[in-house]
Short mmCIF file of C-alpha atoms and ligand atoms in Angstrom, two decimals:
data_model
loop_
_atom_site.label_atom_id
_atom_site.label_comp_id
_atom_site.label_asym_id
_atom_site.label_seq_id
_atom_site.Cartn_x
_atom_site.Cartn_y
_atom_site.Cartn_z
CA UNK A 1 -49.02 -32.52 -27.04
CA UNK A 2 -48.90 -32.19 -23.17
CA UNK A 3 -47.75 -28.81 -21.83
CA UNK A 4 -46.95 -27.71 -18.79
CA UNK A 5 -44.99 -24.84 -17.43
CA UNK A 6 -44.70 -25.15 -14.44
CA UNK A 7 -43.27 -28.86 -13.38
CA UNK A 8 -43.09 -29.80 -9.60
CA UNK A 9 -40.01 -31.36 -8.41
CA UNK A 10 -40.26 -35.17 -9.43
CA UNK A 11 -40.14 -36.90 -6.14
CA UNK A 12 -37.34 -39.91 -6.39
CA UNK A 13 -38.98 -42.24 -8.91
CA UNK A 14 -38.57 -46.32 -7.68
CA UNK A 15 -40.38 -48.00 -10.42
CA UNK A 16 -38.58 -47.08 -13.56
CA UNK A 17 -37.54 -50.31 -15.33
CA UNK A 18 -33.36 -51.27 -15.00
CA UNK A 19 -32.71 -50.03 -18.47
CA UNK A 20 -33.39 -46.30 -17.54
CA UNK A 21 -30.31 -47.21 -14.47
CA UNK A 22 -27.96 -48.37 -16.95
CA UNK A 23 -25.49 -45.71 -15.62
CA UNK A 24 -25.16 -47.08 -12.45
CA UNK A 25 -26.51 -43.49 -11.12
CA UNK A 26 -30.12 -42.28 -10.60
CA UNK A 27 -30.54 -39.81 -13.12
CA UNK A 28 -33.31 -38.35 -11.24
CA UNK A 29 -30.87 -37.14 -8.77
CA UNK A 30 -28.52 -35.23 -11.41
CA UNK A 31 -32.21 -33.91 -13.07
CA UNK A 32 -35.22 -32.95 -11.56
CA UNK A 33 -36.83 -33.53 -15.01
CA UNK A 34 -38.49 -36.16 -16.45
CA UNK A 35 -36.50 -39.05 -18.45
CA UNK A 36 -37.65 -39.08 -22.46
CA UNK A 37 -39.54 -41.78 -21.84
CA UNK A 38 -41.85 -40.40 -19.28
CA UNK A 39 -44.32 -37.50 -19.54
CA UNK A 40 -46.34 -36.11 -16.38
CA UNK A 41 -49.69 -38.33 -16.64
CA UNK A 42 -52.35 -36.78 -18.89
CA UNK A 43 -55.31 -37.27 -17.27
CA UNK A 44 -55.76 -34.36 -15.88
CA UNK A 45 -55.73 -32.33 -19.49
CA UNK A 46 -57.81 -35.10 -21.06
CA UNK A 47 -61.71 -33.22 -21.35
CA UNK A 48 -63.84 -34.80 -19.64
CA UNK A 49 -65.71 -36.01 -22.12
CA UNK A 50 -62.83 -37.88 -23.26
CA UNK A 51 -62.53 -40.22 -19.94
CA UNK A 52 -63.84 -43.63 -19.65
CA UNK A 53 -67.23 -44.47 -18.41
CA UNK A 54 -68.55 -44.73 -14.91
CA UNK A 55 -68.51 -46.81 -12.58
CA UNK A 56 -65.01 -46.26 -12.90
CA UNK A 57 -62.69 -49.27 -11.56
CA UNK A 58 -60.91 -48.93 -8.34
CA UNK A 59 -57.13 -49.29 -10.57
CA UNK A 60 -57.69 -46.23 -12.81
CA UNK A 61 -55.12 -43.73 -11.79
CA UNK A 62 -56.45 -40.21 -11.80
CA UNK A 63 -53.52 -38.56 -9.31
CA UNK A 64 -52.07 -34.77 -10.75
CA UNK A 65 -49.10 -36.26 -9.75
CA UNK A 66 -48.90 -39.93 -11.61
CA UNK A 67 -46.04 -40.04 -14.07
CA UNK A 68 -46.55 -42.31 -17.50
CA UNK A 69 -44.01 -44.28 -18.23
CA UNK A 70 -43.42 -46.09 -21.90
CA UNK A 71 -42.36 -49.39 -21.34
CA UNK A 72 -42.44 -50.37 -24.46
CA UNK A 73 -43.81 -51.55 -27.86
CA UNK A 74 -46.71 -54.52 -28.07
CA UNK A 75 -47.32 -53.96 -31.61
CA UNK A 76 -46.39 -51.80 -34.36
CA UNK A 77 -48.90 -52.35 -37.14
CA UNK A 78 -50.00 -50.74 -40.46
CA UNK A 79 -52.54 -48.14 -38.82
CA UNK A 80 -51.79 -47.89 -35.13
CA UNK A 81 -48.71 -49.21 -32.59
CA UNK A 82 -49.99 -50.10 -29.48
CA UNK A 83 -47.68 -49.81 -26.36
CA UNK A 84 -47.13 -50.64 -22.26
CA UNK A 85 -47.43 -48.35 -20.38
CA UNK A 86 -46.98 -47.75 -16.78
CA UNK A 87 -49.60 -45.15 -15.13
CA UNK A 88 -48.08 -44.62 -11.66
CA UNK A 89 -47.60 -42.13 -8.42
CA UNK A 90 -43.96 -42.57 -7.84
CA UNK A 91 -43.51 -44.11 -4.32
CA UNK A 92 -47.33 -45.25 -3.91
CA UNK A 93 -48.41 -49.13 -4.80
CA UNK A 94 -51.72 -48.31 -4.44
CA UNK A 95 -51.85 -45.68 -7.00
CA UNK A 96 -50.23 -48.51 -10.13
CA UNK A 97 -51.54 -48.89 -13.16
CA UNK A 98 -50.50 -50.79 -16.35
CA UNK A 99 -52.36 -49.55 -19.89
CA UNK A 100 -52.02 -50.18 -23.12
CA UNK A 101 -51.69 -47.12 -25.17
CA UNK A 102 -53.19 -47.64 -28.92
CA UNK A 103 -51.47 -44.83 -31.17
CA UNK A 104 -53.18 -44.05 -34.41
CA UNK A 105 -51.05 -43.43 -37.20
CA UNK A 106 -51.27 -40.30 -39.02
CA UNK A 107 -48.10 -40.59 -41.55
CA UNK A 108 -47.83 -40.92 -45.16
CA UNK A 109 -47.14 -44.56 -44.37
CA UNK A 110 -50.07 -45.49 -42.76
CA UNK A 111 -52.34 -47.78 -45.16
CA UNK A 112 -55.70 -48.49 -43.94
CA UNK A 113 -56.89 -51.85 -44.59
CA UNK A 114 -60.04 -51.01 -43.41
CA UNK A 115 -61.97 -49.82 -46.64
CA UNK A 116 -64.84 -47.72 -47.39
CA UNK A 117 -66.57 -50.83 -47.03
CA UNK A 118 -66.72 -49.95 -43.07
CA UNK A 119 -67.63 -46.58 -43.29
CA UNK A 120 -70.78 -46.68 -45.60
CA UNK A 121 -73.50 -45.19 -43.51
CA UNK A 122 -71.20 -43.70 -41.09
CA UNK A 123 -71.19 -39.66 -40.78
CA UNK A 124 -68.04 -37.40 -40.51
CA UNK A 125 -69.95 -34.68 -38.72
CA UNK A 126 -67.59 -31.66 -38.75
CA UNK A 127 -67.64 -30.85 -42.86
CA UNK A 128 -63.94 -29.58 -42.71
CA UNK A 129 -62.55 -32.92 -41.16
CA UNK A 130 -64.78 -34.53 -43.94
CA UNK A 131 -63.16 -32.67 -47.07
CA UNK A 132 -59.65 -32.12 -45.78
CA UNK A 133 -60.16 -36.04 -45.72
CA UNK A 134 -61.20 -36.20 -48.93
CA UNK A 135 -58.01 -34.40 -50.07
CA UNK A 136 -55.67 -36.38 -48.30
CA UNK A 137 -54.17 -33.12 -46.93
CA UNK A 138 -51.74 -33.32 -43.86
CA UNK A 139 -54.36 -32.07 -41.52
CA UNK A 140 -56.72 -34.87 -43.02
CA UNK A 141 -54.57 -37.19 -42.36
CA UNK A 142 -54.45 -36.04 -39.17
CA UNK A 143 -58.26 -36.17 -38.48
CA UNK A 144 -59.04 -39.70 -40.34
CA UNK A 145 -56.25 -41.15 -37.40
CA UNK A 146 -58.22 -38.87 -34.48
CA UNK A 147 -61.71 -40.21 -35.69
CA UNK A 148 -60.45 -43.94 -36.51
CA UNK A 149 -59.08 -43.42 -32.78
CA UNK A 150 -62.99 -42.02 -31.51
CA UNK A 151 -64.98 -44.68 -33.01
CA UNK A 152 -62.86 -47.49 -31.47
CA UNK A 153 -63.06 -45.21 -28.05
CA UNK A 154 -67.20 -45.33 -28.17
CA UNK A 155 -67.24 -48.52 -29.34
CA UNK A 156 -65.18 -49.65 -26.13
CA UNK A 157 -67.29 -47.17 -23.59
CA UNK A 158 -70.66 -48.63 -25.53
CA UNK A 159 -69.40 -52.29 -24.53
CA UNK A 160 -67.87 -52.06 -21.56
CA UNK A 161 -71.00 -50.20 -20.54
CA UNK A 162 -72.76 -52.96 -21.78
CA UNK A 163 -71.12 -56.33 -20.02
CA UNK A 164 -68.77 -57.15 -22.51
CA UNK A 165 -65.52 -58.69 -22.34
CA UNK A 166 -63.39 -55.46 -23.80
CA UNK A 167 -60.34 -53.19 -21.95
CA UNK A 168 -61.56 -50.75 -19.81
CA UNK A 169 -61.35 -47.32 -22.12
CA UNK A 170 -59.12 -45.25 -19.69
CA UNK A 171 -59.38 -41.93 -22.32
CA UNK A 172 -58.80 -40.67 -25.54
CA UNK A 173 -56.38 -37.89 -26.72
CA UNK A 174 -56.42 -36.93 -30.53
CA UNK A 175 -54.82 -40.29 -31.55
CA UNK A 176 -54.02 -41.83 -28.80
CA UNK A 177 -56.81 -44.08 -26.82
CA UNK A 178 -55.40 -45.30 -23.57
CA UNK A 179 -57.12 -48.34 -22.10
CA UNK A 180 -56.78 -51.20 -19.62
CA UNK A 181 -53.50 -53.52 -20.45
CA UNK A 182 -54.60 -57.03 -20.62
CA UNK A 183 -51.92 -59.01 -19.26
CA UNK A 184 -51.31 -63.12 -19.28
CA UNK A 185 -52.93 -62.88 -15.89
CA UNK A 186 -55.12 -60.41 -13.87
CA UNK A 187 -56.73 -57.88 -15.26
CA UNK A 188 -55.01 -54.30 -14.02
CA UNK A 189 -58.56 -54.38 -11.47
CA UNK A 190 -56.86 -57.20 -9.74
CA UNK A 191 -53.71 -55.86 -8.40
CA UNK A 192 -53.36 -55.54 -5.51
CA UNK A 193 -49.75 -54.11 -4.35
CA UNK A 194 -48.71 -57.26 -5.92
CA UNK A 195 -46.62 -56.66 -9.43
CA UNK A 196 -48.76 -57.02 -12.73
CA UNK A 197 -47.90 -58.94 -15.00
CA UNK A 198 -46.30 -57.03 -17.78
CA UNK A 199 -46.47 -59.94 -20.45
CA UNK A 200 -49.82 -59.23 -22.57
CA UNK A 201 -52.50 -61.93 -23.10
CA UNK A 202 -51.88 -64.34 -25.88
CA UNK A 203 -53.92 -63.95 -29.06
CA UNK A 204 -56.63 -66.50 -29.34
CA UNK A 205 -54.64 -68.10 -32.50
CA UNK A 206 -51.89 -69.02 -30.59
CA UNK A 207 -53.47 -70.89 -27.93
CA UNK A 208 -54.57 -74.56 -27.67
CA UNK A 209 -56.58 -74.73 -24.80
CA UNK A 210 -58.38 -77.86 -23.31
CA UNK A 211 -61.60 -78.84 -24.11
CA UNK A 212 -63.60 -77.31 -21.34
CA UNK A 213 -62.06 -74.06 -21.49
CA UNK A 214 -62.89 -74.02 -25.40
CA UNK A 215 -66.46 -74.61 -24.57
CA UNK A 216 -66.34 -71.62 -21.79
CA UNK A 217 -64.46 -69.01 -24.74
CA UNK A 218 -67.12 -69.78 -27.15
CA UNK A 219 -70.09 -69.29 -24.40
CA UNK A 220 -67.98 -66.18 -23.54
CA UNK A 221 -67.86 -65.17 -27.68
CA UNK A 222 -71.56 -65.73 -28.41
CA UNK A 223 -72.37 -63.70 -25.26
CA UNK A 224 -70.19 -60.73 -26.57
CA UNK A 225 -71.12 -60.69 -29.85
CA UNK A 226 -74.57 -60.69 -28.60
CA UNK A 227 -74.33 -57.67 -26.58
CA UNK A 228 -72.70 -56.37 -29.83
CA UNK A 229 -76.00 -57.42 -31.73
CA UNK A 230 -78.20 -56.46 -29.51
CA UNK A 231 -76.77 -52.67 -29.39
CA UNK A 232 -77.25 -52.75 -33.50
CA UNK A 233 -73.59 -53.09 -33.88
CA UNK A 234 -71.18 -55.83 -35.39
CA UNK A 235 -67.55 -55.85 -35.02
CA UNK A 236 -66.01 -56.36 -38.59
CA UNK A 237 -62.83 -57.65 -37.90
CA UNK A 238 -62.93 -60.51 -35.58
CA UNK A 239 -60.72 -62.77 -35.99
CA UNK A 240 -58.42 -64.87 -33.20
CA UNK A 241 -55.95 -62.18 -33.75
CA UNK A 242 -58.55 -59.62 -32.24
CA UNK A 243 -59.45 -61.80 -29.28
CA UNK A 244 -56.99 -62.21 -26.72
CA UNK A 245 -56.60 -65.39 -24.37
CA UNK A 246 -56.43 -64.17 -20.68
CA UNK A 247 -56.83 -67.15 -18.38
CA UNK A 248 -60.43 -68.48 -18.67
CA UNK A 249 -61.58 -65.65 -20.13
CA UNK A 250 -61.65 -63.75 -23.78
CA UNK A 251 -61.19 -60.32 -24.50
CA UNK A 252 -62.38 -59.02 -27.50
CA UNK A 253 -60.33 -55.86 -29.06
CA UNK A 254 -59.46 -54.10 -32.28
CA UNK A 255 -62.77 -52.53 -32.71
CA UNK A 256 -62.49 -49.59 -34.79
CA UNK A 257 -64.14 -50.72 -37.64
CA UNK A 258 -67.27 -51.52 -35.54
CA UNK A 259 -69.95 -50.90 -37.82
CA UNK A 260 -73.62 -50.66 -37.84
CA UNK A 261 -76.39 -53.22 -38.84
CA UNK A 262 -79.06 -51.37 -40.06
CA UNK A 263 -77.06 -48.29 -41.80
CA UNK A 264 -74.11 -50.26 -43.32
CA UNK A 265 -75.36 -51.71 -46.64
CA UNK A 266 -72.39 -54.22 -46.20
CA UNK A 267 -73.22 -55.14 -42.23
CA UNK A 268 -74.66 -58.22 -42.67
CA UNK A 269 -72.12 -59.70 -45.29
CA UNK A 270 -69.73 -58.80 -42.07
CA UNK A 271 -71.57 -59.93 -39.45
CA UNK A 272 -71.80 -63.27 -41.16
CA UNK A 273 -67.88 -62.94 -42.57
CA UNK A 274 -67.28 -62.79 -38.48
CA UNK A 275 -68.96 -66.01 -37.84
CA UNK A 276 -67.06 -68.16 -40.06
CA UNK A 277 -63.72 -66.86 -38.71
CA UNK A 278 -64.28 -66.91 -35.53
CA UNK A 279 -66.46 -70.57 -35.88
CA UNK A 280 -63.22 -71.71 -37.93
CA UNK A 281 -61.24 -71.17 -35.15
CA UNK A 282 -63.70 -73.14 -32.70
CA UNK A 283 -63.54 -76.13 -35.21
CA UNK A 284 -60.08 -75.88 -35.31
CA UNK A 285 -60.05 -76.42 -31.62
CA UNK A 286 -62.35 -79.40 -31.52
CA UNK A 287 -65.63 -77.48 -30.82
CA UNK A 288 -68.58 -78.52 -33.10
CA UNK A 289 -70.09 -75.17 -34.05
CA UNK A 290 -71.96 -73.85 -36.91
CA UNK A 291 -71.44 -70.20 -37.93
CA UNK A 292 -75.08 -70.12 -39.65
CA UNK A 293 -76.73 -71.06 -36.58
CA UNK A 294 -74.36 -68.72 -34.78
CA UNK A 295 -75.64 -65.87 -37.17
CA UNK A 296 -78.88 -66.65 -37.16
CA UNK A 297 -78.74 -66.45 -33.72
CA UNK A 298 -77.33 -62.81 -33.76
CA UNK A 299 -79.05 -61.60 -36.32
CA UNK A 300 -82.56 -62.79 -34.36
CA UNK A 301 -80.92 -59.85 -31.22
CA UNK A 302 -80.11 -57.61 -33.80
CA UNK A 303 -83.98 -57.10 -34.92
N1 ADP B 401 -55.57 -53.77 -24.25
C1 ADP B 401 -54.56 -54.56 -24.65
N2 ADP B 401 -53.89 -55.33 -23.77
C2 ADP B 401 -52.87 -56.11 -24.17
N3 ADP B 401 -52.43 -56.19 -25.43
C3 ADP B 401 -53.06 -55.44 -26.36
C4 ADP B 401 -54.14 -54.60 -26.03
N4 ADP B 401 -54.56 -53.97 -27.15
C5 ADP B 401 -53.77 -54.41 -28.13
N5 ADP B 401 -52.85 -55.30 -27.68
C6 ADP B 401 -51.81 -55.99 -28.46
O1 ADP B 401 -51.54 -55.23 -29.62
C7 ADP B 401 -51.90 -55.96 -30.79
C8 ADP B 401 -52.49 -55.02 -31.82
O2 ADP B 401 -53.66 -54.39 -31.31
P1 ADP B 401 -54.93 -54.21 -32.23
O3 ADP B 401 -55.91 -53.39 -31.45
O4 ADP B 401 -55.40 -55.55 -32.72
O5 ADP B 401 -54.39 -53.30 -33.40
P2 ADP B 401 -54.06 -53.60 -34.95
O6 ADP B 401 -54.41 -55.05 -35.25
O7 ADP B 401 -54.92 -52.65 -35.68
O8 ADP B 401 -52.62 -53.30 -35.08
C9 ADP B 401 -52.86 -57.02 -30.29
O9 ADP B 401 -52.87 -58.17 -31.08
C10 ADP B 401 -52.33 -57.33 -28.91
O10 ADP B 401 -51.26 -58.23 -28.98
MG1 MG B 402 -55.75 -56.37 -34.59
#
C-alpha cells in the first residue's frame, strides 16, 4: 500500500503504548525498523487532491517524518472497521495527533446495507469501475469499497467546509479515509502538549443528558442538518448511533450514504425517515419536538 525504499533510521520512539514493551526491552533498539503495527505516516504519498480542506487546523500532522501508529479497533462493522490511531513525530508533543481511521471493506464478507435505494441518481463516472461493479468481480469489489470510501470523504470536506459539526477529513487513500478522532473530551484541535483522550465520544443512544444540554444537541442537530439541506444534500442514515455525544456538543458521522434531494427519487422519503429517528430520540429524552415541523423546516432550505 505504502512503499518506501529507502527508510531513515527511526529515531527512539517514546509514545508507543506498554503493550508494544511487553519484553521488558525496547525493540527499537534491537531494530531500526518499524514494529507491525506502525507504518511511516502517509501523508506525504496521499495526492493532493486527496487531503482535507483548507484552512487546515493547527493539529493536523503533515511531518515526512510522523510515524502512524494503530492503537486499536473502535468498531468492526459489516462494511467498514474504524480504528485509533496515533499520527505522531516521535519525540515532539507538538507534532501529536489522534485519528480515526475508517477502513472500507472490500471482502467477500462485506454486506452493504446500504441499498440501491442510496445510489439512484448517483453517477459511477469511470465506466470500468461501473461494470466490474456490476459483475461483482474482485477488482469491483475493490472499487465499490474505494468509492463508498470517496463519497463519505466529499461529503465530510463539503460539511466541514460548510460549519458543520463533522471530523475534520484528514485524507483519503483507496479505502481508507483518515479523519479527526473524536474523543470523550477535546477535539484533537484542543491539545495542547496535554495527552488526548483516547476514549471515543459516546454515541448519542447511550447518553442521558440533562435537560439543557438536550435542548443545546437538538439546536446543534437542526443547525447541521440544515447546512446539509441547504447544500441539496440529506444524510440517510441518521440515527443516535451516527451522532456522537462529545461534551456539549454533537458530531454527526457515518455519512456515506449522503444522498441528494433533487436527483434521488427516494430523498425525500429519507430526509423525512431522518426526522422521525432522530425526533424519536429527542422525545425519548424529554424534548417536545415534532419531526414534521422539523422537515418542513428543512425541506423549506432545501428549495
Ligand atoms: N471520527 C470518529 N471519532 C471517534 N469515533 C468514531 C469516529 N468515527 C467512527 N467512530 C466510531 O466507530 C463507530 C462506527 O463508525 P461509523 O462511521 O458509524 O461506521 P459504521 O456504522 O458504518 O460501521 C461509531 O459508532 C463510533 O463509535
Ligand atoms: Mg454507523
Amino acid at each position: 500500500m505504502h512503499e518506501h525504499i529507502d527508510l531513515p533510521a527511526l529515531p527512539r520512539y517514546t509514545g508507543a503504548p506498554e503493550a508494544f514493551d511487553a519484553s521488558g526491552t525496547d525493540p527499537y533498539d534491537l531494530d531500526p525498523d518499524l514494529h507491525p503495527d506502525q507504518r511511516w505516516s502517509t501523508w506525504s504519498s496521499v495526492e493532493k487532491g486527496m487531503r482535507g480542506p483548507e484552512p487546515r487546523p493547527g493539529w493536523v500532522v503533515t511531518a515526512d517524518a510522523a510515524i502512524d501508529t494503530d492503537l486499536g479497533v473502535l468498531k468492526t462493522g459489516k462494511e467498514a472497521d474504524v480504528f485509533l490511531l496515533e499520527r505522531a513525530v516521535p519525540d515532539d508533543p507538538g507534532q501529536f495527533s489522534l485519528l480515526a481511521a475508517k477502513r472500507y471493506r472490500s471482502s467477500e464478507h462485506r454486506a452493504f446495507h446500504r441499498d440501491s435505494a442510496y445510489v439512484e441518481g448517483r453517477q459511477v463516472r469511470r465506466s470500468r469501475d461501473r461494470r466490474a461493479i456490476e459483475r461483482k468481480s474482485s477488482y469491483g469489489r475493490e472499487a465499490a469499497a474505494a468509492q463508498w470510501a470517496n463519497a463519505e470523504f466529499a461529503a465530510l470536506t463539503m460539511l466541514w467546509s460548510a460549519g458543520a459539526p463533522v471530523p475534520y477529513p484528514v485524507q483519503i487513500d483507496g479505502t481508507e479515509i483518515l479523519m479527526e478522532f473524536v474523543g470523550e473530551h477535546a477535539s484533537s484541535g484542543e491539545i495542547d502538549g496535554s495527552p488526548a483522550s483516547r476514549v471515543a465520544a459516546p454515541r448519542l443512544a447511550r447518553v442521558r443528558p440533562d435537560g439543557g444540554t438536550v435542548e443545546a444537541y437538538w439546536d446543534q442537530l437542526r443547525h447541521a442538518m440544515g447546512v446539509l439541506a441547504a447544500h441539496g444534500y440529506a444524510h440517510g442514515d441518521l440515527s443516535p448511533y451516527n451522532v456522537l455525544a462529545q461534551g456539549e456538543r454533537i458530531v454527526i458521522i457515518d455519512l456515506p450514504q449522503v444522498l441528494d434531494l433533487v436527483a434521488n427519487p427516494h430523498g425525500t422519503d429519507l430526509l423525512m425517515r431522518d426526522c422521525r429517528t432522530m425526533c424519536a430520540w429527542f422525545r425519548s429524552r424529554g424534548l417536545d419536538v415534532d419531526e414534521g415541523e422539523l422537515f418542513a423546516e428543512l425541506i423549506a432550505q432545501a428549495w
